[in-house]
Amino acid sequence: HLFGPALRCHTTFTGLSSMTTKVASFTPDVASFAPDVASFARNGFLAPLPLLQPAELLELRSCIDHAERHKFAGRLPPQWVNAALYYEPIWRLVVKNERLLEIAGRIFGSNDILHLSSTVFTKPPLDKDALDPPKRVGYHQDLLKWNLTPGKVLTCWLAVDDADVENGCLHVVPGTHAQGKCMD
């Protein structure tokens, strides 16, 4: 997928340093992973997280590819909101992911968790001559979009393709979550 679209599954349950991901070389050690809740409290994020085994990641990618061919006539939209409602593998592998739910439960101190949204973001290769080039997503706080009280939101950013600075990896500003709502 070096020249194809870069895909991100963005599931909001809520926390910039650049987070690059080589999905092909990342093999999660699910059995021994224990989230560092103190690090999350200090920095506002945890990375990388051992969420999907290689076969699960392949299944998720295949599901998204199938949707692109059959639901969207060969071109995914820039944001496919609530994708998990349409395809069972996205629901099972992302929203109902036991490892993600366990991590969220430890962070929140409770297993009483509500799923708000799942979005597949596509980032096609940049074409400077395109009539409608991809939109840049600037720094933001997901919490502002939800307007929840209390302000406890957890977002999981899951790269389905390799992500680096060149093709749009996630950037995080560590510790800004502790300052409350910083941007409007």
CSV table of N, CA and C in Angstrom, one decimal, residues 143 146-152 181:
chain,number,residue,atom,x,y,z
A,143,LEU,N,-12.3,16.2,22.6
A,143,LEU,CA,-13.3,16.5,23.6
A,143,LEU,C,-14.2,17.6,23.2
A,146,TRP,N,-17.4,16.7,21.4
A,146,TRP,CA,-18.4,16.0,22.1
A,146,TRP,C,-19.2,16.7,23.1
A,147,ASN,N,-18.5,17.8,23.7
A,147,ASN,CA,-19.2,18.6,24.7
A,147,ASN,C,-19.8,17.8,25.9
A,148,LEU,N,-18.9,16.9,26.4
A,148,LEU,CA,-19.4,16.0,27.5
A,148,LEU,C,-19.0,16.5,28.8
A,149,THR,N,-19.9,16.2,29.8
A,149,THR,CA,-19.6,16.5,31.2
A,149,THR,C,-19.9,15.2,32.0
A,150,PRO,N,-18.9,14.7,32.7
A,150,PRO,CA,-17.6,15.2,32.8
A,150,PRO,C,-16.8,15.0,31.5
A,151,GLY,N,-15.7,15.7,31.4
A,151,GLY,CA,-15.0,15.6,30.1
A,151,GLY,C,-14.0,14.5,30.0
A,152,LYS,N,-14.6,13.3,30.0
A,152,LYS,CA,-13.8,12.1,29.9
A,152,LYS,C,-14.1,11.4,28.5
A,181,LYS,N,-9.7,22.4,28.3
A,181,LYS,CA,-10.0,22.8,26.9
A,181,LYS,C,-9.1,24.0,26.5
